[in-house]
Amino acid sequence: MTQFAEVILPLALPQNFTYGIPLPLQNEVAVGKRVVVQFGKRKLYTALVARIVDQAPEGFTPKPILEVEDQKPIVSETQLKLWSWISEYYLCTKGEVMTAALPAGLKLESETRVVPNRLKKVIDEELTDHEYLIIEALQSQDGLSIKEIADITEVKNPLRIIQNLLGKHYILLEEELKTGYTPKKRRYARLKTGISDVALNEIFASLHRAPKQANLLLTYFKMGGSLAETPEFLASRLLKQSEAGESALKSLEEKGVFELFYEKEITKQSGVESAKNLKPLSNEQEQAFDQVKQSFESKSACLLHGVTSSGKTEIYVKLIAEQLKAKKQVLYLVPEIALTTQLIKRLRHYFGEAVLVYHSRFSDRERVEAWMDLRQNATSPKLIVGARSSLFLPFGALGLIIVDEEHESSFKQYDPAPRYHARDTAIVLGQLHKAKVLLGSATPAFETYFNAKQGKYGHVLLNKRFGDLPLPEIQCIDLKEAHRKKKMRGHFSETLLEEIEGTVKGGKQVILFQNRRGFNSMIQCRNCGTVNQCKNCDISLTYHKHIDLLRCHYCGFTRQVPPKCPACGSIELKPLGFGTEKLEEDLSLMLPGIRVKRMDLDTTRKKYAYENLISDFEDGEIDVLVGTQMVTKGLDFENVSLVGIMNADTLLNFPDFRAHERAFQLMAQVAGRAGRKGTRGKVLIQTSNPYHHTIRKVMENNYTAMFEEEVYERKNYKYPPYYRLLRITLKHRKREVLLEESKALGKRLRQRFGERILGPEFPLVPRLRNFYIMEIWLKMEGGISPHKAKHTLRALTEHYFQHEAQHKLQLVFDVDPL
């Protein structure tokens, strides 16, 4: 009987597609396997089988599956259930989820290649210059990609030239499936079987003029080789031991002495190692550990609310050890790749080879190997440490998920779709695997704390630092007063500079937090006030001194610093604002001899840059670390006794209902980096508003009062945690078209949802990458079904753009935006 497969294509398509399963492939096609299918007239894709059905859809004849890529499924049915939930909840397609979930090496698509038509005689007069260049290149090559043609002709988009050549019958087009991931293979060498003692003596005698070959053969026997048993050794190891070159090995192969062969590298299966070197827990930690376990008896999720340096990680470690002993897997989610550097060292110290790391800074090969390792060793106990993308890994025996620093906005995916939140998705993943979820933070997200207070999650409080260390002393420096008394040097108050100098002289280290990178925020004309702006976005360009360029932090556009104002021609250009780059330079000039480094996006682009910076700081090779939000996120430095927050006002004065919550979290977290071992730490906050209620709550370390004050406001103004939010973003290159269509859509939605609809309005940055942007917000109270509301919203927007809209707009749904 003919069967059909419903497949997911890695494209933003609203539904799955059905393909026929040819009889020779019926025993090979299975749910979770990749198959090669033709989509459209020519294009080939690797699709994923989601379902096998016996009936074809009505109205068309399905195309056949061309090839099966896998021997065993690479995606489990539990993963497919998670993909379906993400697709429905976050209003995206399953193809978009597949694109985010699978490493690039597991997603293949064909590439169009231009090949010569050998039957057509070349007539030079028929060809333009660009066409002649292509035909000339094809005479010596079998085919060219579109990119190669663009390079040859120096035309950015050569499609018109290709179409002309097709019309003149000089070329043909064919689709070639790009090579995907191939497993890493190791090369082995062994003595050829059947060699006798006599033959071996003759071989050695013949090598008297080839000492390197003779030494290589001798090394084989020294490593344990024999004529009776011919074990294989890694070729690289054999060459290293014998100090011979590749040519010597090849010569011995040609002479029939050695056999060389390749074997797929076998990923080590971590045995059930007993955890080593576990630290004993303090009384408070032991009590919190027991409370977490009690909470897991009745609830699937628990919030561990522990102040900074209270030792939450040691509680995690003990929970992990229990899970690994029970032959279960643990997923340890961290918000930033920077955190994994320190954390992995600690966890490998405890759990050795059981630790597997997965994040976006890995090469595609490393990510595929981690994926295949987990899939092939589905029930092997492992600890997986990674950023939000590790949620999509193929777990087989998941027992516990730890979401560390769960309040972090980095857990939210902004672009592209799926725009999921890793914390919320982790809770659903836990339910699918019947695993427990532990959310840890010193400053929980208000929604999480609200759920814990409502009894939805368990709640465990750890309000003492490990070893009874006191919380850092927090002081405010009034910038207005310092300016009035002329006690400022650049962007540093005299008090802060004196404290930095004294701290470094005392052999301790300093962290300075400034939530802006670059040298200056903008360059403004003193005469007319013109600010250099990005040509693609409505945002000022930031000056980066190390490259001597103005750069847009949204689209990446760069330009030279103009010698004069482009508006009035004045040469009086004034730099305004400051970022981490300027702080690094100013501090080095003001306090010569102090070693200053910065940690921001510009200094950590390379793969091992995080690790090198953190290692240097831990080893005492850096006195002052200047950084953006990266320095606030869970890093543990023993020798830091002073933390400076350069300008708290930029955190507070932001047009967002979460601004004060985030400001409190950032300041409390960065303050927690001080005084983690030994003497009490100190935190200095520079601000023009020292009596602001958020700063007061940071100084008092009073999270509960901050929460109660903020949620009272949010209840009155209908914001989370009492209401759910959904943002609809509309984009178009023409402002007037966007305005017209957005207002019409807003009116249509208001007819159905009433006052729950806000907007459309322009956001803070109304134009990005040459697209104007407007936003419509939907507020959903607790009494209505979010699922029904989202279904209605999608149906209304689709109907509007299919039947009523005069122009097409880009439409983006963002559920639970941050």
mmCIF file of C-alpha atoms in Angstrom, residues 110-276:
data_model
loop_
_atom_site.group_PDB
_atom_site.id
_atom_site.type_symbol
_atom_site.label_atom_id
_atom_site.label_comp_id
_atom_site.label_asym_id
_atom_site.label_seq_id
_atom_site.Cartn_x
_atom_site.Cartn_y
_atom_site.Cartn_z
ATOM 1 C CA SER A 110 20.310 22.776 -3.040
ATOM 2 C CA GLU A 111 22.422 25.415 -4.725
ATOM 3 C CA THR A 112 21.679 26.547 -8.268
ATOM 4 C CA ARG A 113 24.633 25.938 -10.564
ATOM 5 C CA VAL A 114 25.127 27.251 -14.083
ATOM 6 C CA VAL A 115 26.500 24.605 -16.473
ATOM 7 C CA PRO A 116 27.537 25.064 -20.131
ATOM 8 C CA ASN A 117 25.348 23.864 -22.997
ATOM 9 C CA ARG A 118 27.995 21.975 -25.007
ATOM 10 C CA LEU A 119 25.681 21.664 -28.032
ATOM 11 C CA LYS A 120 25.542 25.438 -28.564
ATOM 12 C CA LYS A 121 28.267 26.974 -30.718
ATOM 13 C CA VAL A 122 29.732 30.186 -29.264
ATOM 14 C CA ILE A 123 29.165 33.278 -31.459
ATOM 15 C CA ASP A 124 31.098 36.205 -29.938
ATOM 16 C CA GLU A 125 28.871 38.848 -31.569
ATOM 17 C CA GLU A 126 25.827 37.545 -29.654
ATOM 18 C CA LEU A 127 27.456 38.085 -26.256
ATOM 19 C CA THR A 128 27.860 41.176 -24.109
ATOM 20 C CA ASP A 129 31.099 41.687 -22.157
ATOM 21 C CA HIS A 130 29.662 40.171 -18.958
ATOM 22 C CA GLU A 131 28.144 37.231 -20.846
ATOM 23 C CA TYR A 132 31.454 36.555 -22.600
ATOM 24 C CA LEU A 133 33.278 36.433 -19.245
ATOM 25 C CA ILE A 134 30.850 33.774 -17.976
ATOM 26 C CA ILE A 135 31.045 31.622 -21.150
ATOM 27 C CA GLU A 136 34.851 31.880 -21.101
ATOM 28 C CA ALA A 137 34.953 30.697 -17.478
ATOM 29 C CA LEU A 138 32.562 27.797 -18.258
ATOM 30 C CA GLN A 139 34.850 26.530 -21.031
ATOM 31 C CA SER A 140 37.405 25.481 -18.410
ATOM 32 C CA GLN A 141 34.970 24.490 -15.619
ATOM 33 C CA ASP A 142 32.034 22.102 -15.304
ATOM 34 C CA GLY A 143 29.821 24.645 -13.588
ATOM 35 C CA LEU A 144 29.633 27.904 -11.624
ATOM 36 C CA SER A 145 27.572 29.001 -8.610
ATOM 37 C CA ILE A 146 25.666 32.308 -8.608
ATOM 38 C CA LYS A 147 28.235 33.747 -6.174
ATOM 39 C CA GLU A 148 31.133 32.746 -8.431
ATOM 40 C CA ILE A 149 29.415 34.442 -11.411
ATOM 41 C CA ALA A 150 28.904 37.597 -9.312
ATOM 42 C CA ASP A 151 32.649 37.588 -8.500
ATOM 43 C CA ILE A 152 33.656 37.057 -12.164
ATOM 44 C CA THR A 153 31.382 39.794 -13.561
ATOM 45 C CA GLU A 154 31.680 42.110 -10.506
ATOM 46 C CA VAL A 155 27.888 42.482 -10.693
ATOM 47 C CA LYS A 156 26.161 42.240 -7.318
ATOM 48 C CA ASN A 157 23.035 40.521 -8.689
ATOM 49 C CA PRO A 158 23.831 38.706 -11.971
ATOM 50 C CA LEU A 159 20.395 37.046 -12.389
ATOM 51 C CA ARG A 160 19.460 39.176 -15.419
ATOM 52 C CA ILE A 161 22.710 38.195 -17.191
ATOM 53 C CA ILE A 162 21.978 34.522 -16.428
ATOM 54 C CA GLN A 163 18.423 34.867 -17.781
ATOM 55 C CA ASN A 164 19.781 36.377 -21.025
ATOM 56 C CA LEU A 165 22.243 33.497 -21.462
ATOM 57 C CA LEU A 166 19.434 31.010 -20.814
ATOM 58 C CA GLY A 167 17.370 32.717 -23.518
ATOM 59 C CA LYS A 168 20.294 32.407 -25.956
ATOM 60 C CA HIS A 169 20.678 28.678 -24.998
ATOM 61 C CA TYR A 170 24.326 29.051 -23.965
ATOM 62 C CA ILE A 171 23.786 27.680 -20.455
ATOM 63 C CA LEU A 172 21.646 25.238 -18.463
ATOM 64 C CA LEU A 173 20.680 25.359 -14.777
ATOM 65 C CA GLU A 174 20.945 22.445 -12.394
ATOM 66 C CA GLU A 175 20.426 22.008 -8.644
ATOM 67 C CA GLU A 176 23.205 20.547 -6.510
ATOM 68 C CA LEU A 177 22.538 19.532 -2.906
ATOM 69 C CA LYS A 178 25.185 21.168 -0.768
ATOM 70 C CA THR A 179 27.356 18.909 1.335
ATOM 71 C CA GLY A 180 26.258 18.942 4.950
ATOM 72 C CA TYR A 181 27.880 17.592 8.073
ATOM 73 C CA THR A 182 30.254 14.681 7.634
ATOM 74 C CA PRO A 183 31.383 12.939 10.815
ATOM 75 C CA LYS A 184 34.943 13.649 11.847
ATOM 76 C CA LYS A 185 37.101 10.675 10.949
ATOM 77 C CA ARG A 186 40.324 9.491 12.529
ATOM 78 C CA ARG A 187 43.080 7.932 10.465
ATOM 79 C CA TYR A 188 44.603 4.722 11.797
ATOM 80 C CA ALA A 189 47.696 2.728 10.760
ATOM 81 C CA ARG A 190 48.433 -0.946 11.240
ATOM 82 C CA LEU A 191 50.941 -3.489 9.948
ATOM 83 C CA LYS A 192 49.731 -5.295 6.844
ATOM 84 C CA THR A 193 48.659 -8.836 7.663
ATOM 85 C CA GLY A 194 50.650 -11.795 6.330
ATOM 86 C CA ILE A 195 54.142 -10.330 6.815
ATOM 87 C CA SER A 196 56.563 -13.015 8.043
ATOM 88 C CA ASP A 197 59.712 -12.658 10.196
ATOM 89 C CA VAL A 198 61.884 -13.105 7.117
ATOM 90 C CA ALA A 199 59.929 -10.489 5.145
ATOM 91 C CA LEU A 200 60.148 -8.073 8.085
ATOM 92 C CA ASN A 201 63.957 -8.436 8.264
ATOM 93 C CA GLU A 202 64.143 -7.745 4.531
ATOM 94 C CA ILE A 203 61.962 -4.656 4.956
ATOM 95 C CA PHE A 204 64.245 -3.276 7.694
ATOM 96 C CA ALA A 205 67.306 -4.051 5.541
ATOM 97 C CA SER A 206 65.780 -2.190 2.589
ATOM 98 C CA LEU A 207 65.158 0.887 4.777
ATOM 99 C CA HIS A 208 68.844 1.503 5.670
ATOM 100 C CA ARG A 209 68.797 4.593 3.413
ATOM 101 C CA ALA A 210 65.378 5.747 4.736
ATOM 102 C CA PRO A 211 66.025 6.241 8.492
ATOM 103 C CA LYS A 212 62.702 8.056 9.116
ATOM 104 C CA GLN A 213 60.712 5.171 7.615
ATOM 105 C CA ALA A 214 62.765 2.661 9.634
ATOM 106 C CA ASN A 215 62.187 4.653 12.836
ATOM 107 C CA LEU A 216 58.452 4.873 12.100
ATOM 108 C CA LEU A 217 58.231 1.077 11.691
ATOM 109 C CA LEU A 218 60.290 0.539 14.843
ATOM 110 C CA THR A 219 58.039 2.925 16.802
ATOM 111 C CA TYR A 220 55.016 0.827 15.758
ATOM 112 C CA PHE A 221 56.541 -2.203 17.483
ATOM 113 C CA LYS A 222 57.600 -0.153 20.534
ATOM 114 C CA MET A 223 53.976 0.978 20.939
ATOM 115 C CA GLY A 224 52.841 -2.654 21.182
ATOM 116 C CA GLY A 225 52.556 -3.842 17.593
ATOM 117 C CA SER A 226 53.572 -7.396 16.659
ATOM 118 C CA LEU A 227 53.432 -9.809 13.730
ATOM 119 C CA ALA A 228 50.993 -12.104 15.536
ATOM 120 C CA GLU A 229 48.651 -9.243 16.480
ATOM 121 C CA THR A 230 48.497 -6.186 14.281
ATOM 122 C CA PRO A 231 46.773 -3.547 16.423
ATOM 123 C CA GLU A 232 45.878 -0.219 14.876
ATOM 124 C CA PHE A 233 47.247 3.055 16.238
ATOM 125 C CA LEU A 234 46.210 6.624 15.516
ATOM 126 C CA ALA A 235 48.376 7.777 12.604
ATOM 127 C CA SER A 236 48.879 11.180 14.241
ATOM 128 C CA ARG A 237 50.111 9.537 17.459
ATOM 129 C CA LEU A 238 52.462 7.231 15.518
ATOM 130 C CA LEU A 239 53.970 10.186 13.631
ATOM 131 C CA LYS A 240 54.385 12.202 16.831
ATOM 132 C CA GLN A 241 56.121 9.362 18.715
ATOM 133 C CA SER A 242 58.501 8.589 15.844
ATOM 134 C CA GLU A 243 59.090 12.253 14.872
ATOM 135 C CA ALA A 244 58.610 11.161 11.243
ATOM 136 C CA GLY A 245 56.781 13.056 8.541
ATOM 137 C CA GLU A 246 53.673 12.303 6.498
ATOM 138 C CA SER A 247 55.786 11.294 3.475
ATOM 139 C CA ALA A 248 57.445 8.486 5.483
ATOM 140 C CA LEU A 249 54.049 7.045 6.403
ATOM 141 C CA LYS A 250 52.808 7.270 2.789
ATOM 142 C CA SER A 251 55.979 5.545 1.520
ATOM 143 C CA LEU A 252 55.484 2.623 3.913
ATOM 144 C CA GLU A 253 51.887 2.331 2.735
ATOM 145 C CA GLU A 254 53.024 2.250 -0.924
ATOM 146 C CA LYS A 255 55.589 -0.450 -0.093
ATOM 147 C CA GLY A 256 52.841 -2.624 1.393
ATOM 148 C CA VAL A 257 54.183 -2.396 4.972
ATOM 149 C CA PHE A 258 51.341 -0.371 6.534
ATOM 150 C CA GLU A 259 47.605 -0.242 5.935
ATOM 151 C CA LEU A 260 45.976 3.181 6.446
ATOM 152 C CA PHE A 261 42.245 3.427 7.038
ATOM 153 C CA TYR A 262 39.708 5.875 8.421
ATOM 154 C CA GLU A 263 37.180 5.327 11.164
ATOM 155 C CA LYS A 264 34.415 7.662 12.292
ATOM 156 C CA GLU A 265 35.418 9.290 15.534
ATOM 157 C CA ILE A 266 33.483 7.630 18.311
ATOM 158 C CA THR A 267 32.112 10.051 20.852
ATOM 159 C CA LYS A 268 33.017 9.043 24.358
ATOM 160 C CA GLN A 269 30.064 7.814 26.337
ATOM 161 C CA SER A 270 30.385 9.217 29.782
ATOM 162 C CA GLY A 271 30.092 6.497 32.321
ATOM 163 C CA VAL A 272 28.082 7.038 35.457
ATOM 164 C CA GLU A 273 30.958 8.762 37.182
ATOM 165 C CA SER A 274 30.428 9.382 40.844
ATOM 166 C CA ALA A 275 30.722 13.075 41.505
ATOM 167 C CA LYS A 276 34.152 14.047 42.818
#
